[in-house]
Coordinates of C-alpha atoms (C1' of nucleotides) in Angstrom, one line a residue:
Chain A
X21 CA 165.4 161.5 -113.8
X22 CA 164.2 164.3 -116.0
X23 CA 161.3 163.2 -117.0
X24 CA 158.9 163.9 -114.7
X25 CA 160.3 167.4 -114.2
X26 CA 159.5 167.6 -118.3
X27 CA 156.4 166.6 -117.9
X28 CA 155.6 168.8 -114.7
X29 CA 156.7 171.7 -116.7
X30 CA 154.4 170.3 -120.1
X31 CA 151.4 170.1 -117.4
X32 CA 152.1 173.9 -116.0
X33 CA 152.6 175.1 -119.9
X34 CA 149.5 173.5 -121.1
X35 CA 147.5 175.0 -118.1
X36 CA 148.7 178.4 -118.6
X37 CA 147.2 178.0 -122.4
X38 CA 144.1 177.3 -120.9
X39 CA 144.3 180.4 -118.8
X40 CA 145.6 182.9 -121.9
X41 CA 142.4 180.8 -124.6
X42 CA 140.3 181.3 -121.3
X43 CA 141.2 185.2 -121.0
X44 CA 141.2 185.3 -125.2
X45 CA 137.4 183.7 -125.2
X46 CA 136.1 186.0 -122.3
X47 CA 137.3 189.2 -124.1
X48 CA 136.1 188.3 -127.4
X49 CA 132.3 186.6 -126.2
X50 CA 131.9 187.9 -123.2
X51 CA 131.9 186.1 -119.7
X52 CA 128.3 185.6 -119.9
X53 CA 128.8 183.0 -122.9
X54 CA 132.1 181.0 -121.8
X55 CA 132.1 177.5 -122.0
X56 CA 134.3 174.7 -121.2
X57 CA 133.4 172.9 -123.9
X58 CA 134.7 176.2 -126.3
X59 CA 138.1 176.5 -124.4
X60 CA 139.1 172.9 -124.7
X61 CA 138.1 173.1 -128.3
X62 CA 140.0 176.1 -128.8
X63 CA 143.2 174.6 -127.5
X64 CA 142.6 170.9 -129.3
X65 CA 142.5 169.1 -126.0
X66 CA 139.3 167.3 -124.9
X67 CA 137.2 168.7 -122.1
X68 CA 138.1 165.5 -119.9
X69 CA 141.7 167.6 -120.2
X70 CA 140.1 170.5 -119.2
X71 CA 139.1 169.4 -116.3
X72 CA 142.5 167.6 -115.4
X73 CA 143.5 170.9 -114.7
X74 CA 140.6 172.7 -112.8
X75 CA 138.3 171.1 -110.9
X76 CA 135.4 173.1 -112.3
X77 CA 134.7 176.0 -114.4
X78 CA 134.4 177.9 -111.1
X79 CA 137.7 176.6 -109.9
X80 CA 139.2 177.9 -113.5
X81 CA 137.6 181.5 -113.2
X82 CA 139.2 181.7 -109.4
X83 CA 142.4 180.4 -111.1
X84 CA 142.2 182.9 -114.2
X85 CA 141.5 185.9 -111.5
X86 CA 144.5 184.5 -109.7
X87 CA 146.9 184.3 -112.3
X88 CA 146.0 188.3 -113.1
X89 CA 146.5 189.3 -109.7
X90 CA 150.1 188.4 -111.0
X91 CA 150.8 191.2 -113.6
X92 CA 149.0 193.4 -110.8
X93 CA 151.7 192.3 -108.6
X94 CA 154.0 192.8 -110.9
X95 CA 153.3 196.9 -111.3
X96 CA 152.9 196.9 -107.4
X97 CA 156.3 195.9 -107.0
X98 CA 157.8 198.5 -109.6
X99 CA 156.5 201.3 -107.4
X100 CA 157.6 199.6 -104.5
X101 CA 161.3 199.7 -105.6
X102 CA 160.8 203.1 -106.8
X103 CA 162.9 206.0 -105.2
X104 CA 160.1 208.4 -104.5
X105 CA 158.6 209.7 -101.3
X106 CA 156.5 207.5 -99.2
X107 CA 153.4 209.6 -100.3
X108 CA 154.0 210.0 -103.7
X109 CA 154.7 206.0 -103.6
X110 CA 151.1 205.4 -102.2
X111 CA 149.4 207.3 -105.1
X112 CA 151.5 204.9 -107.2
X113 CA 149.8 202.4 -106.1
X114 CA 146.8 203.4 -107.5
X115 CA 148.3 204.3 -110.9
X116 CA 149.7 200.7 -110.9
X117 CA 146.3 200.1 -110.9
X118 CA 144.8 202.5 -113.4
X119 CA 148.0 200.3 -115.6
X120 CA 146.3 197.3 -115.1
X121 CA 143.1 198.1 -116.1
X122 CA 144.1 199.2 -119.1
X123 CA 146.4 195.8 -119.6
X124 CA 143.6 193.7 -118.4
X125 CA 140.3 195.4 -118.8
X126 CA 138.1 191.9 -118.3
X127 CA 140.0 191.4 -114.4
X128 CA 137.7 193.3 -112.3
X129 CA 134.8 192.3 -114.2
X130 CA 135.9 188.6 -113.4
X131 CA 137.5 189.5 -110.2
X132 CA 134.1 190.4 -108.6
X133 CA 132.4 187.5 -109.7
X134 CA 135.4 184.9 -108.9
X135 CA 134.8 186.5 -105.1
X136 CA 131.2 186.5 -105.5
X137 CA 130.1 183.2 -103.2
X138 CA 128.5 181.2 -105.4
X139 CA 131.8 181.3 -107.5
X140 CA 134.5 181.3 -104.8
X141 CA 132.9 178.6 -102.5
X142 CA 132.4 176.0 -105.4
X143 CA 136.0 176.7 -106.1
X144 CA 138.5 174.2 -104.8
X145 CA 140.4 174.7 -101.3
X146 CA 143.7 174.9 -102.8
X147 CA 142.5 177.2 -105.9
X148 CA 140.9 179.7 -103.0
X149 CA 144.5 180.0 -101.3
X150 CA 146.3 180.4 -104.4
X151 CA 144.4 183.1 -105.0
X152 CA 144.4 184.4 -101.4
X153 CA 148.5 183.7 -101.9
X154 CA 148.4 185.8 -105.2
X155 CA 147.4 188.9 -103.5
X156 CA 149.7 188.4 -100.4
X157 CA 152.5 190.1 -101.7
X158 CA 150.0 193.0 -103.0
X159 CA 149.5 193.7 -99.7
X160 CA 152.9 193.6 -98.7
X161 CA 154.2 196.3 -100.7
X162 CA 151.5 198.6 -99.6
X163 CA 152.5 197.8 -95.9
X164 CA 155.8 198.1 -96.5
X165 CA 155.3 201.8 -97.6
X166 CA 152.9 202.6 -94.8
X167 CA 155.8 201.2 -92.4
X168 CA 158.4 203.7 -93.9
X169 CA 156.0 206.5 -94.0
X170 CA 155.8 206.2 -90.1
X171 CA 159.6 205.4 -89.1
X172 CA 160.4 208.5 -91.5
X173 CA 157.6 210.7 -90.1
X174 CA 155.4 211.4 -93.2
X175 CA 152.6 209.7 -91.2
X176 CA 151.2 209.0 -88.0
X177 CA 149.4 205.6 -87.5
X178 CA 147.5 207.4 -84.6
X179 CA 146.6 203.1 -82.8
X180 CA 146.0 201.5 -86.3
X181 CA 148.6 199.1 -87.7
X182 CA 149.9 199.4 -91.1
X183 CA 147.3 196.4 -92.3
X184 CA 144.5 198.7 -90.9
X185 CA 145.6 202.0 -92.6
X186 CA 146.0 200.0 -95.5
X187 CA 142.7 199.3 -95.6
X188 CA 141.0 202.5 -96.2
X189 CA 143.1 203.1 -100.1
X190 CA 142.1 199.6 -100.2
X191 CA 138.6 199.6 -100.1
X192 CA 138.4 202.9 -101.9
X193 CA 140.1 201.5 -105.1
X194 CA 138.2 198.0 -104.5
X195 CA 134.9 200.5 -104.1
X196 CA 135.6 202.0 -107.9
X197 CA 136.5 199.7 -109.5
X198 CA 133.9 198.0 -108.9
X199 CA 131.4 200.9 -110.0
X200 CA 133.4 201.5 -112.7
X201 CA 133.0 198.4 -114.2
X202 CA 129.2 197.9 -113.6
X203 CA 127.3 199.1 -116.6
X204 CA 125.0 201.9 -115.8
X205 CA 125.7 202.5 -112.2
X206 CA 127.4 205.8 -112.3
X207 CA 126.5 208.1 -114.9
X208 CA 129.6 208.7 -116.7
X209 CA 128.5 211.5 -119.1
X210 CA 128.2 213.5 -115.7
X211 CA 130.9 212.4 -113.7
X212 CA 134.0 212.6 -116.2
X213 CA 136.7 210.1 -116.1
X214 CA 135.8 208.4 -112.7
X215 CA 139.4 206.9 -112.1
X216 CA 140.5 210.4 -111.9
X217 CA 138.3 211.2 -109.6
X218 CA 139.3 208.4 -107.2
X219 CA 142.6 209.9 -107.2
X220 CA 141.5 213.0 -106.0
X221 CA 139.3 211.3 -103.3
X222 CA 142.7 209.1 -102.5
X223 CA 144.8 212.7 -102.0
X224 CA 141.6 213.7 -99.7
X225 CA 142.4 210.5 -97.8
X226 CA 146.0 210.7 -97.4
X227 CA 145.0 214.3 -96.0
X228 CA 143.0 212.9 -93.8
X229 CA 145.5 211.0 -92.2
X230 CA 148.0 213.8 -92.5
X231 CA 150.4 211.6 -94.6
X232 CA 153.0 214.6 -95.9
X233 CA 153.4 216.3 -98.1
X234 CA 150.1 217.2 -98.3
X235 CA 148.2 217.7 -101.3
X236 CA 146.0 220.4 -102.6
X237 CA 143.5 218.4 -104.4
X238 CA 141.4 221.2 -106.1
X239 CA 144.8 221.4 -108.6
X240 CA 143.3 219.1 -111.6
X241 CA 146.6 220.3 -113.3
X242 CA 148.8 219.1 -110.8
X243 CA 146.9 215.4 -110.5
X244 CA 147.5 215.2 -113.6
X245 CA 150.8 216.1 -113.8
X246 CA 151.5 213.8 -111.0
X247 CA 149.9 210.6 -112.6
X248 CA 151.7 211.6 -115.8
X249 CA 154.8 212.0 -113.8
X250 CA 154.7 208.5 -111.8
X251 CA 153.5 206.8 -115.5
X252 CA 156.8 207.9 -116.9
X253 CA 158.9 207.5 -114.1
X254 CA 157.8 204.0 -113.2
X255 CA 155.8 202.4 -116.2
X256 CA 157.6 204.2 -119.2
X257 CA 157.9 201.1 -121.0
X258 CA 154.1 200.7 -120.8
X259 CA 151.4 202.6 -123.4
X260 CA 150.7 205.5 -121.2
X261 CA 147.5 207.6 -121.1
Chain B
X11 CA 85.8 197.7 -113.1
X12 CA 88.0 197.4 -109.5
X13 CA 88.4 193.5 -111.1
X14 CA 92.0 194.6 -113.2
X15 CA 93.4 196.4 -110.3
X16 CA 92.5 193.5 -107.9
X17 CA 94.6 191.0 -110.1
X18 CA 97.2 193.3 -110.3
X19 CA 97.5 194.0 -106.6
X20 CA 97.4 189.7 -106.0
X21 CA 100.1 189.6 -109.0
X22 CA 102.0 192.2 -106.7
X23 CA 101.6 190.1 -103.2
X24 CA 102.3 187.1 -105.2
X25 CA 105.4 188.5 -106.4
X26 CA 106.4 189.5 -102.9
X27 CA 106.1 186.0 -101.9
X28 CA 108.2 184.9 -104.2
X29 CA 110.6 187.7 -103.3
X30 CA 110.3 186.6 -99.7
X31 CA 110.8 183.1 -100.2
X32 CA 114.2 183.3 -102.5
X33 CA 115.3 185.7 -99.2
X34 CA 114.9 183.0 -96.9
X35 CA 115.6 179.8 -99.3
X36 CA 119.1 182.2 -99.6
X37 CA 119.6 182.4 -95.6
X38 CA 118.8 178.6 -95.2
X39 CA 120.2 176.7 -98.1
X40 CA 123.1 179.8 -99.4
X41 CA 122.9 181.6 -102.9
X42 CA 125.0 178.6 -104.2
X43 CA 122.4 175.9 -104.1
X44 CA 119.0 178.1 -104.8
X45 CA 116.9 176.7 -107.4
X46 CA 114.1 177.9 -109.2
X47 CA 112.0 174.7 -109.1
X48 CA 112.3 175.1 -105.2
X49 CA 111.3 178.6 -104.6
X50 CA 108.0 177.7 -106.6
X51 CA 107.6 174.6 -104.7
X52 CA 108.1 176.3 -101.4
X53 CA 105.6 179.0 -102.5
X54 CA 102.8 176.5 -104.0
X55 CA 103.3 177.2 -107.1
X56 CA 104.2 175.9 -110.5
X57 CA 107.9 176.7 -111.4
X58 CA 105.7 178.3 -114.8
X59 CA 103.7 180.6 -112.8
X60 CA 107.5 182.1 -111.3
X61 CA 108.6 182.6 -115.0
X62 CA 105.5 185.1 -115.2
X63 CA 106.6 187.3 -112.9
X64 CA 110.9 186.2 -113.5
X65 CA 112.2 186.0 -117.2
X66 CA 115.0 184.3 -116.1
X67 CA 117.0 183.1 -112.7
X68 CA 119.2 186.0 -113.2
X69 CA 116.2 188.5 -113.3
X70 CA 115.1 187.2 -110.0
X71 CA 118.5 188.1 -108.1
X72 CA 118.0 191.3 -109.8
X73 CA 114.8 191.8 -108.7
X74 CA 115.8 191.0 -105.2
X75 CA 118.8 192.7 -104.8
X76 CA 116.4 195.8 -105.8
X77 CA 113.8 194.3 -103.5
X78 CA 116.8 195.0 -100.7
X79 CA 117.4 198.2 -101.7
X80 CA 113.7 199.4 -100.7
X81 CA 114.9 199.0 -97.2
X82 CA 118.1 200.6 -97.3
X83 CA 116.5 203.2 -98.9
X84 CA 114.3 203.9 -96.1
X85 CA 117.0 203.5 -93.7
X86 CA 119.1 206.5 -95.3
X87 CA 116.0 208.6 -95.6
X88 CA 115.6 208.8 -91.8
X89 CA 119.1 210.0 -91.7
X90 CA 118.2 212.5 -93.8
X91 CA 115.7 213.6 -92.1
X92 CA 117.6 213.5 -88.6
X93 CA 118.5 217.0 -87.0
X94 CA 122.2 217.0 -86.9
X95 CA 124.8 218.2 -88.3
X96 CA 125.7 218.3 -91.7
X97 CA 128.8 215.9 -90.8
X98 CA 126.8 213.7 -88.6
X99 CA 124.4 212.6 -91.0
X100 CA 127.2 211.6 -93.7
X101 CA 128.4 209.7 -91.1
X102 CA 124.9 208.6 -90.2
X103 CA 124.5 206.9 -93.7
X104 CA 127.2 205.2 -92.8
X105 CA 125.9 203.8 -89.9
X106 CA 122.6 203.0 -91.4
X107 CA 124.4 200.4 -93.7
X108 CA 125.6 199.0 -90.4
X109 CA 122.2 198.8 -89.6
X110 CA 120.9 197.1 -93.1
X111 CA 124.2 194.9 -92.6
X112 CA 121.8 193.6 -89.7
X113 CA 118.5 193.4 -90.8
X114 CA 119.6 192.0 -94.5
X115 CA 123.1 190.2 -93.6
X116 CA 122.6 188.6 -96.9
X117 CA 122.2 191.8 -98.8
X118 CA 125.5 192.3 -100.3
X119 CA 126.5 188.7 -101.1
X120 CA 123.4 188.5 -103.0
X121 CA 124.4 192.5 -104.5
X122 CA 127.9 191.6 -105.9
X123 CA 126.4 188.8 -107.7
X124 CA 123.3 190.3 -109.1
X125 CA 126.0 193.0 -110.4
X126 CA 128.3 190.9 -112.0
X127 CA 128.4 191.2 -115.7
X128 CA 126.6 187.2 -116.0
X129 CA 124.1 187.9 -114.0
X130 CA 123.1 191.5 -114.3
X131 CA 123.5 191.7 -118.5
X132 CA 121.1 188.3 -118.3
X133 CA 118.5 190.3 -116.4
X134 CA 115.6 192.0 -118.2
X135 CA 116.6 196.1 -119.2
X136 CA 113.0 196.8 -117.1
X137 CA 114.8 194.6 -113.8
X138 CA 117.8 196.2 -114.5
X139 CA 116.0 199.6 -114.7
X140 CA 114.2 199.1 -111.3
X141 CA 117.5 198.2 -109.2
X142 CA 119.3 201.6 -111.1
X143 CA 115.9 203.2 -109.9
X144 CA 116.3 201.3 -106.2
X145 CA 119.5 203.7 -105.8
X146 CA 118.5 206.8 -106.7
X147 CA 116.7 208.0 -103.9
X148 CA 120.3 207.2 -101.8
X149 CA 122.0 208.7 -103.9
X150 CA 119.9 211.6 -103.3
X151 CA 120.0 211.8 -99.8
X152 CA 123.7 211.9 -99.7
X153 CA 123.6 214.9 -102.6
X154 CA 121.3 216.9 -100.2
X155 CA 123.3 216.4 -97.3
X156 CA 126.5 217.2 -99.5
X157 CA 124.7 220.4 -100.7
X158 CA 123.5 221.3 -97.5
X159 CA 127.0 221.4 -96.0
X160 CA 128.3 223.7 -98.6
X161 CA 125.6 226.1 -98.1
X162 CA 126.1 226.2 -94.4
X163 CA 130.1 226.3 -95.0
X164 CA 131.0 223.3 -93.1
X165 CA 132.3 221.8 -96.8
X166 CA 134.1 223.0 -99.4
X167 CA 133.5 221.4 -102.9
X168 CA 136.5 223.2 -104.3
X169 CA 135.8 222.4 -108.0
X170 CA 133.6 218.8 -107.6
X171 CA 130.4 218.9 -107.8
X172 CA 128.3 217.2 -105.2
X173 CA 127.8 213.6 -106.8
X174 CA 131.4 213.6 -107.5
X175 CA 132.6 214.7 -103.8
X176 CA 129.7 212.2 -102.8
X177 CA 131.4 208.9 -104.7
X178 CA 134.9 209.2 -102.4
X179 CA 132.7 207.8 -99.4
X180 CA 130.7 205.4 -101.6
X181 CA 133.3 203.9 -103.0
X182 CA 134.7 203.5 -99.4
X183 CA 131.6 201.7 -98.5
X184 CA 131.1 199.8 -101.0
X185 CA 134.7 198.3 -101.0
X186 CA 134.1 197.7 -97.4
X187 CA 131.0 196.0 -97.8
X188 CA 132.8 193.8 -100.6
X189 CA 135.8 192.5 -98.4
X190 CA 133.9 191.8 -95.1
X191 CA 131.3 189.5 -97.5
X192 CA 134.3 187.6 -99.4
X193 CA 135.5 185.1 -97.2
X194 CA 139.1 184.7 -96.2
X195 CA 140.1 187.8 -98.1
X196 CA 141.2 189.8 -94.9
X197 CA 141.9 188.5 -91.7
X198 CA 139.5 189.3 -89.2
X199 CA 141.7 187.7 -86.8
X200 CA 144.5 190.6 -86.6
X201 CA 141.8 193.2 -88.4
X202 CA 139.7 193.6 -85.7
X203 CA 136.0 194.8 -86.5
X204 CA 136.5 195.8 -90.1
X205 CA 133.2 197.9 -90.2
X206 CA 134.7 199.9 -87.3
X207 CA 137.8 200.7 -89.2
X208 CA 135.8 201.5 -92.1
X209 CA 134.2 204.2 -89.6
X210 CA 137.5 205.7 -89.1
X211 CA 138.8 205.5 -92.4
X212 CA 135.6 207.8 -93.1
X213 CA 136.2 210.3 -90.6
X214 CA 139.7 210.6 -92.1
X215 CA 138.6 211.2 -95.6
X216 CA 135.6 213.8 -94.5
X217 CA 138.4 215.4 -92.4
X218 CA 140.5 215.5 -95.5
X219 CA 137.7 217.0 -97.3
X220 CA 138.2 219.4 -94.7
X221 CA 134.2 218.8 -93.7
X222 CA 133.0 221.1 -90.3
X223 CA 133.5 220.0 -87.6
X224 CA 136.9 218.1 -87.8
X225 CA 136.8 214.4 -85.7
X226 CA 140.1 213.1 -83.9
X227 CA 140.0 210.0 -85.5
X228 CA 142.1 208.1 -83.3
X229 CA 139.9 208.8 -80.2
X230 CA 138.0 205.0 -80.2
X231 CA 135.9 205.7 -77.1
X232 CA 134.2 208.8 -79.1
X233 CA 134.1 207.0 -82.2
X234 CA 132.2 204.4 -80.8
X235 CA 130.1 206.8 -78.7
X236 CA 129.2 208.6 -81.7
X237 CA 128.0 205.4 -83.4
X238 CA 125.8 204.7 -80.1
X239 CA 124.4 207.8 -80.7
X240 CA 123.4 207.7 -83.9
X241 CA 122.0 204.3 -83.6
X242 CA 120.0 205.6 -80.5
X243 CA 118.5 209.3 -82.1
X244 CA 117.8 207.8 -85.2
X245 CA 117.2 204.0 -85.3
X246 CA 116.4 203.4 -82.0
X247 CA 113.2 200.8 -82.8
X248 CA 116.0 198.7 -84.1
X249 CA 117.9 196.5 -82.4
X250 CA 121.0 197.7 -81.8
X251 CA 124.9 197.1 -81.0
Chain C
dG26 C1' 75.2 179.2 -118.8
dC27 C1' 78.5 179.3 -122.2
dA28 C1' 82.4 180.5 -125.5
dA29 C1' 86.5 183.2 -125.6
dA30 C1' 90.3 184.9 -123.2
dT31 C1' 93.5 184.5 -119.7
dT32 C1' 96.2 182.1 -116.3
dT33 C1' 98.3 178.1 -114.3
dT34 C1' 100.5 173.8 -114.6
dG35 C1' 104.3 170.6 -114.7
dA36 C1' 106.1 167.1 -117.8
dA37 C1' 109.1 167.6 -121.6
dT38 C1' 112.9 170.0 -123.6
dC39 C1' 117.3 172.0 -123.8
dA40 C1' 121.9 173.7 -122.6
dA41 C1' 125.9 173.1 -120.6
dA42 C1' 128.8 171.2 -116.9
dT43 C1' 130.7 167.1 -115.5
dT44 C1' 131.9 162.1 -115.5
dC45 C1' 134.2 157.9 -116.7
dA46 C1' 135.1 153.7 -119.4
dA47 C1' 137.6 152.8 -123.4
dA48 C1' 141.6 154.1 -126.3
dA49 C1' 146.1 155.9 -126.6
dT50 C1' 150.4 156.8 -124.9
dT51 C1' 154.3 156.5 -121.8
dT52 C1' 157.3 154.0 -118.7
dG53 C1' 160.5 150.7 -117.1
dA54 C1' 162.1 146.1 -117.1
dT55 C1' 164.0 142.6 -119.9
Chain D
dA1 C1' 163.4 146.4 -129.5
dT2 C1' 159.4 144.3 -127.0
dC3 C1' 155.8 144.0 -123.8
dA4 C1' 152.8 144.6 -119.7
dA5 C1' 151.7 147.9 -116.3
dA6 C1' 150.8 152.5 -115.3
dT7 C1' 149.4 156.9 -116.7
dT8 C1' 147.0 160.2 -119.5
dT9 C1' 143.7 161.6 -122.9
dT10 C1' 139.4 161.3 -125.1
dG11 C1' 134.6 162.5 -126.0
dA12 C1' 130.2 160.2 -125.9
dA13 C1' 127.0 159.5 -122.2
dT14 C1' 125.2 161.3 -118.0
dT15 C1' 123.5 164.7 -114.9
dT16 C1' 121.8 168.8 -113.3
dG17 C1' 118.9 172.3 -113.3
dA18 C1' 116.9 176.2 -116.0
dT19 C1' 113.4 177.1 -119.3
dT20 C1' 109.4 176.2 -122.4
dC21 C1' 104.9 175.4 -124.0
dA22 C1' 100.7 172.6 -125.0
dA23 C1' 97.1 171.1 -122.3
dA24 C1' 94.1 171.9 -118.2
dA25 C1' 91.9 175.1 -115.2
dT26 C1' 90.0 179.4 -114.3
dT27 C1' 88.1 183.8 -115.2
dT28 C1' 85.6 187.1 -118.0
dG29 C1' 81.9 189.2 -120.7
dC30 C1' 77.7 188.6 -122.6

DNA sequence: GCAAATTTTGAATCAAATTCAAAATTTGAT
DNA sequence: ATCAAATTTTGAATTTGATTCAAAATTTGC
């Protein structure tokens, strides 16, 4: 029988509108003011709906910062398929990134307080792996490029894994985008466009570990040119800076 | 009349026992179940009398999370002050956040909330003033030692200024910080000590910032013995690792 | 010693998340 | 097509916990 395939696929259709009215109400009011109440309204269901689908409103914000780290995967893959050297495929990475922000400015603003632990642990089990799950394959594409890096010699892990190299871009991006997205934190009027300047600090990494072909990062024509470059090469069909 | 600055100096110690209290209602109970109507209970006071001194829930975690800071701050400033080498000490700040890690294991739990969008725009503009003023003098420190090694010539800033070269590391940090304090996000299992990593990772960017003298980041045994010695030249009234 | 000014108090208020019994709908058998 | 059982939806009622504010207590200035 159909029907309960119908109606499992009416149950994940009606959850993804509360998602897309959740993301809609947090870009238009703010985080600060959502309510359950408003997003049921929104989408004519009652709040007892609501909560059908999430737990609480701090399982739905884990879900909603979930279901963005999605699209993230998404641009994470594209690079992963691209035909570029391993280096030049790590830097696309971040750009992925600098995509995303600009397709989802409100994610890192939720993101940090989703992970935050008064959101995260009064989210349910299951919504905490699904999440975890979400950015799994994130992770995997990064490895992956690491891994090819070494067997083609662009890089030496020098004793770490490909997880722990990993984790240095990692916490770097993590690191600015979270500043970037706290108000007032970093002066902007005299630090210029910030994200830019991660991706100079990313090239000083990637130097660091002697990951070829090196990079002179003093050339702001050339990071440019590069991110310019990877945008049109790999996310032409997206509204590029 | 020495009766005004009396009142304002028990309005000051009062506040610190508030301040304390929240600390340690945190560490017992977790930032998850903290209520205001318990931190003035546990303090002998009327949940009224905490509304003087806190407009609002949110302006306490502010407030807190600046409160932290103090002790950071002073924590970097003896690294400042340490006689070592220009690289030593940038690696030094580093280590003193191993050290606050320690003495303030709640620190950046508390941080990532009180940052957060709902909690920080709910905050009073004079809380949020005092936490932005709670970071300056870090940020300073690191600027001086920045400055310092370009004079010297054990850095080139080839075209950044000093806060810009200075925002590579911190973002490095600060993402560190943020992953070891989410829970379940990376696996400590196959990770391994993830501050340790984040030790190495620095050495790799300061090497790709081609900072004086160079450090063979794979060598473990003198990473660690570094780290030792820091902790021993500069923080040695602490407890150590 | 007293009236005005200031501070403290905590019960009352309020906001918003969450629940759950009743109403509506769907299912499956006849 | 009809009906009873099962499932789903509803939203008013409940609950939780932050916040307020009028009354009580205390301090100040004379």
């Amino acid at each position: 029988m159909g029907t309960k395939e119908r109606r499992l696929r009416e149950v994940e259709v009606r959850e993804q509108l509360f998602l897309d009215a959740t993301r809609e109400l947090i870009r238009q009011e703010g985080l600060l003011n959502l309510q359950m109440a408003r997003i049921a309204e929104k989408c004519d269901y009652a709040v007892g709906t609501l909560y059908q689908h999430f737990g609480s409103k701090e399982d739905l914000l884990v879900a909603l910062a979930a279901d963005n780290l999605q699209h993230r995967v998404d641009l994470f893959r594209r690079v992963g398929e691209w035909r570029a050297t391993t280096r030049d495929r790590m830097i696309g990475i971040a750009v992925a990134d600098l995509m995303f922000v600009r397709l989802y400015p409100e994610h890192f603003r939720l993101a940090q307080l989703a992970f935050t632990e008064v959101v995260w642990d009064a989210a349910s089990p299951e919504r905490r792996r699904m999440a975890l799950d979400a950015l799994e394959p994130m992770v995997l594409v990064c490895h992956q490029i690491i891994e090819e890096a070494e067997r083609c010699g662009d890089l030496q892990l020098k004793g770490m894994t490909p997880q722990q190299l990993g984790l240095g871009p990692a916490a770097m991006t993590l690191g600015t985008h979270t500043m970037v997205h706290v108000k007032g934190v970093v002066d902007l009027g005299e630090m210029g466009d910030l994200y830019l300047l991660m991706m100079k600090h990313l090239h000083c990494l990637l130097n660091g570990f002697g990951w070829l072909p090196l990079f002179e990062p003093s050339d702001d024509a050339a990071l440019k040119q590069m991110i310019t470059r990877i945008c049109s090469e790999v996310f032409n069909d997206i509204v590029c800076r």
